[in-house]
GROMACS .gro file of C-alpha atoms in nm:
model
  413
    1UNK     CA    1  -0.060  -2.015  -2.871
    2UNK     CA    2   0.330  -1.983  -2.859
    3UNK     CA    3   0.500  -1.685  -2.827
    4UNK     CA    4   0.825  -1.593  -2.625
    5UNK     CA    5   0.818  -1.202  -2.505
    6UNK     CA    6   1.178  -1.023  -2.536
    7UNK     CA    7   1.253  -0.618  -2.498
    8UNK     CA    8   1.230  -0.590  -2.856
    9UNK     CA    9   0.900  -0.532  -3.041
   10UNK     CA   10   0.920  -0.820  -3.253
   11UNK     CA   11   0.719  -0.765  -3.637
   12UNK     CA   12   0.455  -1.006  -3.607
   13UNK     CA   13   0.264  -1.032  -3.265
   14UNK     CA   14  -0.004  -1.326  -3.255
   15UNK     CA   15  -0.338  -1.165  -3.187
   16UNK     CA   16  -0.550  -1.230  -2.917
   17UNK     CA   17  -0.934  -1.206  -3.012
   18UNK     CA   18  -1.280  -1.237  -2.846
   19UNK     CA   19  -1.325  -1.620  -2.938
   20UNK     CA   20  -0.963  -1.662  -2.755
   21UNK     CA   21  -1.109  -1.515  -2.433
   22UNK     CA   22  -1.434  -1.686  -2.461
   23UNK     CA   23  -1.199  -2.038  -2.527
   24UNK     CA   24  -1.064  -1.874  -2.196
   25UNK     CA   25  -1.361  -1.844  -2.000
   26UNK     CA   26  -1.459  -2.215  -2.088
   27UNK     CA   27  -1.148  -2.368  -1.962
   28UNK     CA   28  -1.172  -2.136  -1.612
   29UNK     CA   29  -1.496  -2.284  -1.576
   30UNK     CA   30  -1.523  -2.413  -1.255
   31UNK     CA   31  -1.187  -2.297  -1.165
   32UNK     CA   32  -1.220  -1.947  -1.123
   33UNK     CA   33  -1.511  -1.752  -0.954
   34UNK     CA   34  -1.688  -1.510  -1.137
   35UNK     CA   35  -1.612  -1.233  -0.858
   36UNK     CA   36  -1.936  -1.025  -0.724
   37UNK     CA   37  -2.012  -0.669  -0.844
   38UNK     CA   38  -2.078  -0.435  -0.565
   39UNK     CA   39  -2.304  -0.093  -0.639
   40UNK     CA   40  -2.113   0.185  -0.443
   41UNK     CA   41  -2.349   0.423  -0.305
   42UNK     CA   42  -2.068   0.680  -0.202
   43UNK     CA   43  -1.903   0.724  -0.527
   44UNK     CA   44  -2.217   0.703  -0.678
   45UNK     CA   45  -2.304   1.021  -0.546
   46UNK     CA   46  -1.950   1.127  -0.543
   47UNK     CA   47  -1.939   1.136  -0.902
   48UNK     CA   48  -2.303   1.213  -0.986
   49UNK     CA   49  -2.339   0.848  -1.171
   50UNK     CA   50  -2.356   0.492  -1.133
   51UNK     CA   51  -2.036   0.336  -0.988
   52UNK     CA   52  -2.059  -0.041  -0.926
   53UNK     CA   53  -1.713  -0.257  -0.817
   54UNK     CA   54  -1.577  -0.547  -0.943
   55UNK     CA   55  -1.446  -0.737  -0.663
   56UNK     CA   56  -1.157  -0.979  -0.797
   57UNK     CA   57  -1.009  -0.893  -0.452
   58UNK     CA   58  -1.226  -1.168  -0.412
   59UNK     CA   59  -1.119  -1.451  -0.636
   60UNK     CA   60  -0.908  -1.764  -0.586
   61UNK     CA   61  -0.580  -1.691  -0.414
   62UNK     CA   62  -0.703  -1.314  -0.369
   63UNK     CA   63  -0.659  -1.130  -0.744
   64UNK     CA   64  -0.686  -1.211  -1.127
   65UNK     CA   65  -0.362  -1.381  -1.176
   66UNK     CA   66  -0.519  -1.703  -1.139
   67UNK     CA   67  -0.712  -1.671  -1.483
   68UNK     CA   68  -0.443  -1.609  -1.720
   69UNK     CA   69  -0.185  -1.819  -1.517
   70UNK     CA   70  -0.413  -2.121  -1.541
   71UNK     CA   71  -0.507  -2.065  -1.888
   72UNK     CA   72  -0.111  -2.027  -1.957
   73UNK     CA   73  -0.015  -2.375  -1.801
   74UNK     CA   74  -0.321  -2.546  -1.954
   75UNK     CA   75  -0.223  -2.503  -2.294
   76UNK     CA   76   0.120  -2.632  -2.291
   77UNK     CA   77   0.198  -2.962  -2.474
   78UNK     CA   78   0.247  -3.301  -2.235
   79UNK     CA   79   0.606  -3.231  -2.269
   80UNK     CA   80   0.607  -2.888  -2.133
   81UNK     CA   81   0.395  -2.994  -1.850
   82UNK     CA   82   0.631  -3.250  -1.771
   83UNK     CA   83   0.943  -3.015  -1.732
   84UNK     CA   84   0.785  -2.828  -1.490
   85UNK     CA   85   0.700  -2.427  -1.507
   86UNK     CA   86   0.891  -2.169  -1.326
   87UNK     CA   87   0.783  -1.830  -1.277
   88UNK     CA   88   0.883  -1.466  -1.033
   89UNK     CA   89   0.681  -1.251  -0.856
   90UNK     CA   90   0.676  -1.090  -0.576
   91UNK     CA   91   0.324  -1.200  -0.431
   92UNK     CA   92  -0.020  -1.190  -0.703
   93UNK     CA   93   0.155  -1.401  -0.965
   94UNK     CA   94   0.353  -1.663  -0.758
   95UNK     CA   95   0.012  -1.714  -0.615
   96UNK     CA   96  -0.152  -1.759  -0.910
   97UNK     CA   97   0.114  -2.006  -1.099
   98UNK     CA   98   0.139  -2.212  -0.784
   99UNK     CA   99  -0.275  -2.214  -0.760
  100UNK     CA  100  -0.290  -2.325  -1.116
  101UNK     CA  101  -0.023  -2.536  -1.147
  102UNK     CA  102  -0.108  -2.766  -0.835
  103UNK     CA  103  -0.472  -2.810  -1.001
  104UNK     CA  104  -0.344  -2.862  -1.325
  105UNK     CA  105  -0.051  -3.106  -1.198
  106UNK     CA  106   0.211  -2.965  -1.300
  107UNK     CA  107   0.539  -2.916  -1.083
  108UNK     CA  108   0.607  -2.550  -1.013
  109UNK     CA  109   0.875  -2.317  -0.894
  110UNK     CA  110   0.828  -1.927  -0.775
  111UNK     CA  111   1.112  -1.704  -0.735
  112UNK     CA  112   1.044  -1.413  -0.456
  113UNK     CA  113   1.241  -1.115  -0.384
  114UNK     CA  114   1.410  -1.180  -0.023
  115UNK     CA  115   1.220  -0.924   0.049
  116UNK     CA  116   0.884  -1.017  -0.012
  117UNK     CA  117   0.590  -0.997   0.248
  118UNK     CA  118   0.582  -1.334   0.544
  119UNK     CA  119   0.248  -1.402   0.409
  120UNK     CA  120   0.289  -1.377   0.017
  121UNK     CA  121   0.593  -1.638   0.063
  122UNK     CA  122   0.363  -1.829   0.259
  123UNK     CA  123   0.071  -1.836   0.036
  124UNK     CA  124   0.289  -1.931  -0.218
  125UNK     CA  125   0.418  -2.250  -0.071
  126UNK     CA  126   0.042  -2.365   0.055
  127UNK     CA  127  -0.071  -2.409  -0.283
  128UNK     CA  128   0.203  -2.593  -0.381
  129UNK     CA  129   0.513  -2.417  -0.548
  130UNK     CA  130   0.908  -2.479  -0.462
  131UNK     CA  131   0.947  -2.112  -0.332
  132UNK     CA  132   1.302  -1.968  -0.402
  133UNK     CA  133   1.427  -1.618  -0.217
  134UNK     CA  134   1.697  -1.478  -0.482
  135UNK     CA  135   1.778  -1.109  -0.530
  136UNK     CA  136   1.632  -0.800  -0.372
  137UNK     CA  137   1.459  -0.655  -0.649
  138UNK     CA  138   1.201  -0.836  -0.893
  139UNK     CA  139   1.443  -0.749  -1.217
  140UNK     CA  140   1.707  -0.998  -1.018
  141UNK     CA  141   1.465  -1.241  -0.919
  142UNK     CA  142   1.304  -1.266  -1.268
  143UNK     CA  143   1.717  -1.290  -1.410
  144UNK     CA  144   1.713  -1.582  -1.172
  145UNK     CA  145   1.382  -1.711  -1.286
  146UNK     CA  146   1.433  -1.737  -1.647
  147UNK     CA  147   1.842  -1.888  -1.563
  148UNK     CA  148   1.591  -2.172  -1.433
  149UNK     CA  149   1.399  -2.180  -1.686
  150UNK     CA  150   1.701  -2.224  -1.910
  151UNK     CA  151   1.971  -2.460  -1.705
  152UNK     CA  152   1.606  -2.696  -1.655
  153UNK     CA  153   1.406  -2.672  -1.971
  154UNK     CA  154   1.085  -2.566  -1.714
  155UNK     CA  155   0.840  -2.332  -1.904
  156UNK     CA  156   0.870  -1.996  -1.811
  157UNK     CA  157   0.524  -1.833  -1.720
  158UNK     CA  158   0.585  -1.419  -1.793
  159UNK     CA  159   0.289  -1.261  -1.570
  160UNK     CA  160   0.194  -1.066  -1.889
  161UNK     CA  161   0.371  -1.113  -2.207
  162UNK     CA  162   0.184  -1.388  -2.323
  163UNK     CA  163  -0.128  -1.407  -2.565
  164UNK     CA  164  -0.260  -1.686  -2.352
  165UNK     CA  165  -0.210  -1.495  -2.067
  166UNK     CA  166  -0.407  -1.171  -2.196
  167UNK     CA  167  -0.688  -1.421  -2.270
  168UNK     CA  168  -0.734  -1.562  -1.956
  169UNK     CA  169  -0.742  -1.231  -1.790
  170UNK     CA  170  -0.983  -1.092  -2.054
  171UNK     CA  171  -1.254  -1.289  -1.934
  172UNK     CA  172  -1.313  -1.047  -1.679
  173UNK     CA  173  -1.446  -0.820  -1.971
  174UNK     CA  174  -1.671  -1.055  -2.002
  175UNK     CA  175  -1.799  -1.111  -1.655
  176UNK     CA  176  -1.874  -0.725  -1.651
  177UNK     CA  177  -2.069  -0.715  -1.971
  178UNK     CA  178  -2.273  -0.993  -1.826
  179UNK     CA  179  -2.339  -0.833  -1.452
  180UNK     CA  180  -2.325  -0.475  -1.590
  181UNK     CA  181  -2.482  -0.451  -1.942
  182UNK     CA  182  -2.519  -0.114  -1.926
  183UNK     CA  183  -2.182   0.032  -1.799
  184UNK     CA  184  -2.042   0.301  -2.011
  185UNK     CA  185  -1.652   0.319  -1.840
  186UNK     CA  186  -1.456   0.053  -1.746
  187UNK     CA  187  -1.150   0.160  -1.497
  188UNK     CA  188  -0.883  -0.057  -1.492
  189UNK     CA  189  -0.526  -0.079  -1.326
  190UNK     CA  190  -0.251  -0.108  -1.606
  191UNK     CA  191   0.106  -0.281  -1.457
  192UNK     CA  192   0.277  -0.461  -1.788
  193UNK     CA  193  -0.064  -0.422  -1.956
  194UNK     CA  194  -0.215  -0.785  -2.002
  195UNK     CA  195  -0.500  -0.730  -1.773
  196UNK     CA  196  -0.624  -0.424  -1.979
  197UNK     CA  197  -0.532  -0.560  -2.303
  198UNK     CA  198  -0.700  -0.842  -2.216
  199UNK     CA  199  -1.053  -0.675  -2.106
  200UNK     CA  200  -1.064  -0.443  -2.409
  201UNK     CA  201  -1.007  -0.720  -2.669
  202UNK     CA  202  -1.348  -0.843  -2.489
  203UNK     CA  203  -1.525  -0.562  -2.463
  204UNK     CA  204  -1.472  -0.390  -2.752
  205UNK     CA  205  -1.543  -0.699  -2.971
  206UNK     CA  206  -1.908  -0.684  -2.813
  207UNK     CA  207  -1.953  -0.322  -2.673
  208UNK     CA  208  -1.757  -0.056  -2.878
  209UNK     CA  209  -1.935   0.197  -2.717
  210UNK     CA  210  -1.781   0.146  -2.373
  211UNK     CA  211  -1.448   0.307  -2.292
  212UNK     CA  212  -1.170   0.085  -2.159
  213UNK     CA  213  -0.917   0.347  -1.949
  214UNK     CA  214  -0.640   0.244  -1.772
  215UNK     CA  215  -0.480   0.373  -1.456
  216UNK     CA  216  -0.138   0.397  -1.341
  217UNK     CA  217   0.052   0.506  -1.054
  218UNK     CA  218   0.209   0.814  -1.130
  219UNK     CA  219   0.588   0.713  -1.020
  220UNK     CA  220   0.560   0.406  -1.239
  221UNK     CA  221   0.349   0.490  -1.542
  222UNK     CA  222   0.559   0.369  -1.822
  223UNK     CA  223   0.213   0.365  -2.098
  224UNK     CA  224   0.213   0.753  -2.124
  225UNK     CA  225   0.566   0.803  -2.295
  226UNK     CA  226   0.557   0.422  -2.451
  227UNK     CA  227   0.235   0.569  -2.686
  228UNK     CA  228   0.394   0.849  -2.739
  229UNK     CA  229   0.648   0.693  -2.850
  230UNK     CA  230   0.457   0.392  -3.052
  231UNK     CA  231   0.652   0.152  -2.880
  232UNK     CA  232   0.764  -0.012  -2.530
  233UNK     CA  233   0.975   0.225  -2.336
  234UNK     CA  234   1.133   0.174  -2.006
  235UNK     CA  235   1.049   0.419  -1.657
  236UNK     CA  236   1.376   0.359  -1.447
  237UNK     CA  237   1.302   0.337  -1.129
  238UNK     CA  238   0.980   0.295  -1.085
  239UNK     CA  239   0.842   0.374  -0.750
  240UNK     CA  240   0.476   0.316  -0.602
  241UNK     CA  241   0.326   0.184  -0.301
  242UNK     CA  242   0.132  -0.001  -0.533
  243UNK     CA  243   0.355  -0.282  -0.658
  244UNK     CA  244   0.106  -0.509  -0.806
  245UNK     CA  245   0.131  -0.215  -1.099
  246UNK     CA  246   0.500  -0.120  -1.049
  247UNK     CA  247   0.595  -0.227  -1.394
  248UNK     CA  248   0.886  -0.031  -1.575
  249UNK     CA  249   0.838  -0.152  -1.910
  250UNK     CA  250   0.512  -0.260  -2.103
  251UNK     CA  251   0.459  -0.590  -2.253
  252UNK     CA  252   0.484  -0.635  -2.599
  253UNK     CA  253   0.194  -0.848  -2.681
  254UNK     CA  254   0.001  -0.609  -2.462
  255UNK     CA  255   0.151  -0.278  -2.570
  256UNK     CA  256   0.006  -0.341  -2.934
  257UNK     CA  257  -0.341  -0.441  -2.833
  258UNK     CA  258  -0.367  -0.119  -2.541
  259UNK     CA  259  -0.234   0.101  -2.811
  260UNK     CA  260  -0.494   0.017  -3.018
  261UNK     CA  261  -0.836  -0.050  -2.813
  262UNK     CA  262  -0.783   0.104  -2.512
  263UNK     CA  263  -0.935   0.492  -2.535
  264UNK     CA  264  -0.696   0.613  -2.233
  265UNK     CA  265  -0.439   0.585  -1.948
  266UNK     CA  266  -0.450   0.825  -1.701
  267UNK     CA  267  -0.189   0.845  -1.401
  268UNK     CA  268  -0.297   0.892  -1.018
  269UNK     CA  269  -0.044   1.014  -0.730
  270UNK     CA  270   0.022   0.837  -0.433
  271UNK     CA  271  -0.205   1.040  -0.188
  272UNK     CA  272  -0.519   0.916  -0.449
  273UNK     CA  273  -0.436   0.589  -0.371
  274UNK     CA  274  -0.375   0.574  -0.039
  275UNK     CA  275  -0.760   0.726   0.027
  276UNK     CA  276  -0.853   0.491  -0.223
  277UNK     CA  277  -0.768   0.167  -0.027
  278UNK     CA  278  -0.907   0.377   0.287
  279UNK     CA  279  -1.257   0.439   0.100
  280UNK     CA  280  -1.268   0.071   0.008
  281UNK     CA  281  -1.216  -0.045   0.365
  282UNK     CA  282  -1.445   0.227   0.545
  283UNK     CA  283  -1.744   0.233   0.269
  284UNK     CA  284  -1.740  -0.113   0.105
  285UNK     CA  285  -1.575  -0.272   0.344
  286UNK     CA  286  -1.318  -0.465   0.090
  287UNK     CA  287  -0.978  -0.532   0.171
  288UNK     CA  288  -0.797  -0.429  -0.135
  289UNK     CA  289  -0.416  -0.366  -0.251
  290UNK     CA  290  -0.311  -0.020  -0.402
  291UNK     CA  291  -0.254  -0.159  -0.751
  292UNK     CA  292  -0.624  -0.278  -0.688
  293UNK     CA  293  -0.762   0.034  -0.548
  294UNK     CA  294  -0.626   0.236  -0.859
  295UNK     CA  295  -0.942   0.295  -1.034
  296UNK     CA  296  -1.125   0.412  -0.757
  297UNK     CA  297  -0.808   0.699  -0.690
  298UNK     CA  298  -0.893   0.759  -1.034
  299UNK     CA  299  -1.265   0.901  -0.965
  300UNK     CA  300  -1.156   1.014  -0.595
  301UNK     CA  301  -0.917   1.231  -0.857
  302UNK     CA  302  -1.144   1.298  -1.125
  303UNK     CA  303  -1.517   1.258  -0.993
  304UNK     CA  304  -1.681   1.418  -1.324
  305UNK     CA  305  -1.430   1.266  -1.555
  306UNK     CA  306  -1.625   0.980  -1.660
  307UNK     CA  307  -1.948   0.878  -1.837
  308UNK     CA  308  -2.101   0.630  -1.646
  309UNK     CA  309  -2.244   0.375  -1.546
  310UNK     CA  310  -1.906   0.337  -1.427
  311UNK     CA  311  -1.726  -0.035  -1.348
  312UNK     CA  312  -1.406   0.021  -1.081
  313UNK     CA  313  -1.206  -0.288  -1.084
  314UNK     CA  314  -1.060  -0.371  -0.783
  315UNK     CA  315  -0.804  -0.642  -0.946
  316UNK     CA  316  -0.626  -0.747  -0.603
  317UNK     CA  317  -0.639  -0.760  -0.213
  318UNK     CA  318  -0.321  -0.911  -0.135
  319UNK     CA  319  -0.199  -0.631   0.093
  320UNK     CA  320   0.098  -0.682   0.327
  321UNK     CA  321  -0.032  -0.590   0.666
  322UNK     CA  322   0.288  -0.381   0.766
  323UNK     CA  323   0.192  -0.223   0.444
  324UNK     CA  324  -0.204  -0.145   0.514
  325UNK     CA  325  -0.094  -0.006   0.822
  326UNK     CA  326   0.134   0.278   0.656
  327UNK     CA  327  -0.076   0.293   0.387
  328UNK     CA  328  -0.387   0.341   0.614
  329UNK     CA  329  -0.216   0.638   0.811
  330UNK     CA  330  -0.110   0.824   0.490
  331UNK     CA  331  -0.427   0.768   0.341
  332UNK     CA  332  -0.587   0.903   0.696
  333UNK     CA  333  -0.331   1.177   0.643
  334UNK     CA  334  -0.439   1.274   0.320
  335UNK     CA  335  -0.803   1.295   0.408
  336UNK     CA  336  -0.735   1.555   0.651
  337UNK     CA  337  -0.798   1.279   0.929
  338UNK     CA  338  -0.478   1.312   1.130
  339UNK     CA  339  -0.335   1.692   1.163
  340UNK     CA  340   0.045   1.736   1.247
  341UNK     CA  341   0.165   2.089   1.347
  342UNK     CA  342   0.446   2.266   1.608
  343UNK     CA  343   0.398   2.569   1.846
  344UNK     CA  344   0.620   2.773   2.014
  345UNK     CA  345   0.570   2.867   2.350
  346UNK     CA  346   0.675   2.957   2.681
  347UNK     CA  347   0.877   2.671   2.851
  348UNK     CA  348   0.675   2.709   3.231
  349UNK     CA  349   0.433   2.505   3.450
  350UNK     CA  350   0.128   2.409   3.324
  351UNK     CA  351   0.171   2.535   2.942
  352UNK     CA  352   0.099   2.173   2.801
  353UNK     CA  353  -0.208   2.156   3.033
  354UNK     CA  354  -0.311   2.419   2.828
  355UNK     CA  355  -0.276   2.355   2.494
  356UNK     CA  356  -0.485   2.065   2.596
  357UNK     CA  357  -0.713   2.228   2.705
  358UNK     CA  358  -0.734   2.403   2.366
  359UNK     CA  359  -0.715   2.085   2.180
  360UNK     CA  360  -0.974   1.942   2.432
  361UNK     CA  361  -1.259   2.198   2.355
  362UNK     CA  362  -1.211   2.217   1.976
  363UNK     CA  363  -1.232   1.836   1.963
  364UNK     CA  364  -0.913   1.692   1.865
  365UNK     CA  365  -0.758   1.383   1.985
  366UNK     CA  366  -0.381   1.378   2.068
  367UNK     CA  367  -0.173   1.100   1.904
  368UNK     CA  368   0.140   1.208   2.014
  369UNK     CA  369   0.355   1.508   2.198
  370UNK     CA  370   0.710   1.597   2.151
  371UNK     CA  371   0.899   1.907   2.315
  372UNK     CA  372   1.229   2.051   2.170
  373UNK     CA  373   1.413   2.268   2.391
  374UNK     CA  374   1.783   2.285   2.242
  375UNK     CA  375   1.746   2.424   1.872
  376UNK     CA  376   1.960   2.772   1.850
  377UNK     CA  377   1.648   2.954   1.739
  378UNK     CA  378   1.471   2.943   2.069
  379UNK     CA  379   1.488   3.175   2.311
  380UNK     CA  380   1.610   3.069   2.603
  381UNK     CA  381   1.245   3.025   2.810
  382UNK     CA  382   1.107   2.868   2.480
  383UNK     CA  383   1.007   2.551   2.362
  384UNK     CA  384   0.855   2.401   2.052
  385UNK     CA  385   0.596   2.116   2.133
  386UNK     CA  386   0.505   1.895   1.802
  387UNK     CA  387   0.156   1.760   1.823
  388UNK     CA  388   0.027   1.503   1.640
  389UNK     CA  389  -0.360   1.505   1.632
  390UNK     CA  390  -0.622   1.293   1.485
  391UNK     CA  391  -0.880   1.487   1.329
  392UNK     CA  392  -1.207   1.454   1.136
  393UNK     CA  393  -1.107   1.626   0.817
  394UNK     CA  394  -0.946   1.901   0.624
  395UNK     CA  395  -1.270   2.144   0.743
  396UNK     CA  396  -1.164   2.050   1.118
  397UNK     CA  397  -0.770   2.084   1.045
  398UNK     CA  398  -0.843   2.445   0.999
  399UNK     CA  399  -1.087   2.509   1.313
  400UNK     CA  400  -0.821   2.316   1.535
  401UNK     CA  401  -0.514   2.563   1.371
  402UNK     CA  402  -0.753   2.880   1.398
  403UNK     CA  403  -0.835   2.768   1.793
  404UNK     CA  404  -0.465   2.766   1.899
  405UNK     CA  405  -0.369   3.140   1.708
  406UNK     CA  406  -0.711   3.234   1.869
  407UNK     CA  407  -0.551   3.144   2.232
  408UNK     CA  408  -0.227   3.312   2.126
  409UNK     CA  409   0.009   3.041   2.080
  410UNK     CA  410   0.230   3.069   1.733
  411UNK     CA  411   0.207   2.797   1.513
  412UNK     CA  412   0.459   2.703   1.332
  413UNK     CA  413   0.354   2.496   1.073
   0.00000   0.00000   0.00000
């Protein structure tokens, strides 16, 4: 298929159909894994049905991108394999282009944000691509991209506007037919849109029945107001933790194929996500990236909302570890597993032996003291002592808050 994407809807999109993704699945044969499905026994009986993951955390170069990337660069003519292909990303796709390109032979180059996480860059090079650092956002490292792609004649590979692309990734709506014949729901992440577009051409060619919904953070869900509107619409600024979905615009060859075979797209907040990588790392032990971890925030938001047997798919687990750690302690945060709170007391000997002794007996751990002694509203044998405490949930918050007014200190918040 040829088809170059712009940010106009052009008037005739090629289609993408189920005997494209099965051509799809063929040529990934032997090149991609098909990825385990784990039965969650927590959300299970969170939810009060069947929840099984799909773990594409656990493909080749650690998320889906390889499938449609490799599908992509396959089908180009001899010509266009011997300019080279260029692509940008800031860490899923550059992995998957440079994966695909190095076993398909093909001479690549990835443009990062200078930004981009140590080990993403790194990745990157191992399997092969020409890394180049230009701009500080991904809008001026794709500008740079596609200048390439221009000034060199190398193919551009879009990470989602591409026909061939949506095939390759719709394969995975195959896989889960296969492991899960009876699932009901399908909960997917939705970025630009190909991975979503791409499942539901699959599975509702085979399985009308089953409802394809998509999930999006809520500070970068551009779907809502684009079907509304019956087009592509851009979200300025889009902001998310999870930046394997922290797409502004929708593609267009997607955009048609969501709007019309994809039942819903839902929006989760950051705090949903956060516990979501945290559940996937306590109870099924997965490693898995925000964008990744977005259908399970889904349920964690909405446990009754879906039929089920539900399938979560965890699309990624190529998390920065700077960012697991924040990520980690708000999602900790969010649980009610860390508790932070000030008190106002009297500034003498042995007050802070106290409080800990308080603390001590109602079974909190302390992370972290602070006094303040100079803000105006104090009286002058006052202090204000900030505690940061690690708890073991909201229920426990609110005995530890209860034990301190009990023993007649003032908390402040």
């Amino acid at each position: 298929m040829s088809y170059d994407a712009s940010h106009s809807l052009p008037r005739s999109l090629p289609a993408v159909t189920l005997d494209d993704v099965r051509g799809a699945q063929k040529m990934l044969g032997g090149v991609a894994r098909v990825t385990a499905m784990a039965h969650s026994h927590h959300l299970s009986q969170l939810t009060g049905t069947p929840v099984h993951l799909k773990c594409e955390n656990l493909q080749r170069t650690g998320s889906f991108k390889l499938r449609g990337a490799y599908v992509r660069i396959a089908g180009l003519l001899p010509e266009e394999r011997a300019a080279g292909v260029v692509a940008a990303s800031a860490g899923n796709h550059a992995q998957g282009v440079a994966l695909a390109s190095a076993l398909l032979g093909v001479r690549s180059t990835v443009f990062m944000p200078v930004g981009a996480p140590l080990p993403k860059v790194a990745a990157t090079r191992d399997y092969g691509a020409e890394v180049r650092l230009h701009g500080q956002v991904v809008d001026e490292t794709l500008a740079a991209a596609q200048e390439y792609a221009e000034r060199t004649g190398a193919v551009f590979i879009h990470p989602f506007d591409h026909p061939d692309v949506v095939a390759g990734q719709g394969t995975l709506g195959l896989e889960i037919l296969e492991q899960c014949p009876e699932v009901r729901t399908i909960l997917v992440g939705v970025g630009g849109g190909g991975l979503a577009a791409g499942i539901a051409v699959a599975v509702k060619a085979l399985r009308p029945d089953v409802k394809v919904i998509g999930v999006q953070a809520a500070g970068a869900a551009a779907y809502p107001p684009s079907l509304e509107a019956g087009r592509p619409v851009s979200v300025p600024h889009p902001a998310t933790m999870a930046d394997g979905i922290k797409v502004g615009r929708p593609g267009d060859v997607p955009f048609r194929l969501v709007a019309d075979l994809v039942d819903e797209v839902r929006t989760v907040a950051e705090d949903a996500l956060s516990s979501a990588l945290l559940l996937c790392l306590e109870r099924a032990k997965l490693v898995v990236e925000p964008a990744g971890a977005s259908p399970v925030a889904a349920l964690l938001s909405d446990p009754h909302g879906f039929e089920g047997p539900v399938v979560a798919l965890l699309s990624g687990g190529n998390v920065d570890p700077l960012l697991m750690q924040r990520v980690l302690t708000h999602g900790m945060a969010a649980g009610g597993r860390y508790l932070s709170l000030r008190l106002r007391l009297d500034d003498r000997p042995g007050a802070l032996a106290s409080i800990l002794g308080v603390l001590s007996a109602a079974d909190a751990n302390v992370i972290d003291v602070s006094h303040v002694r100079t803000d105006p509203r104090l009286g002058l044998t006052e202090v204000e002592v900030e505690l940061h405490l690690e708890t073991k949930g909201p229920a426990h918050c609110a005995q530890v808050a209860a034990a301190l007014r009990e023993a007649g200190y003032t908390v402040i918040d």
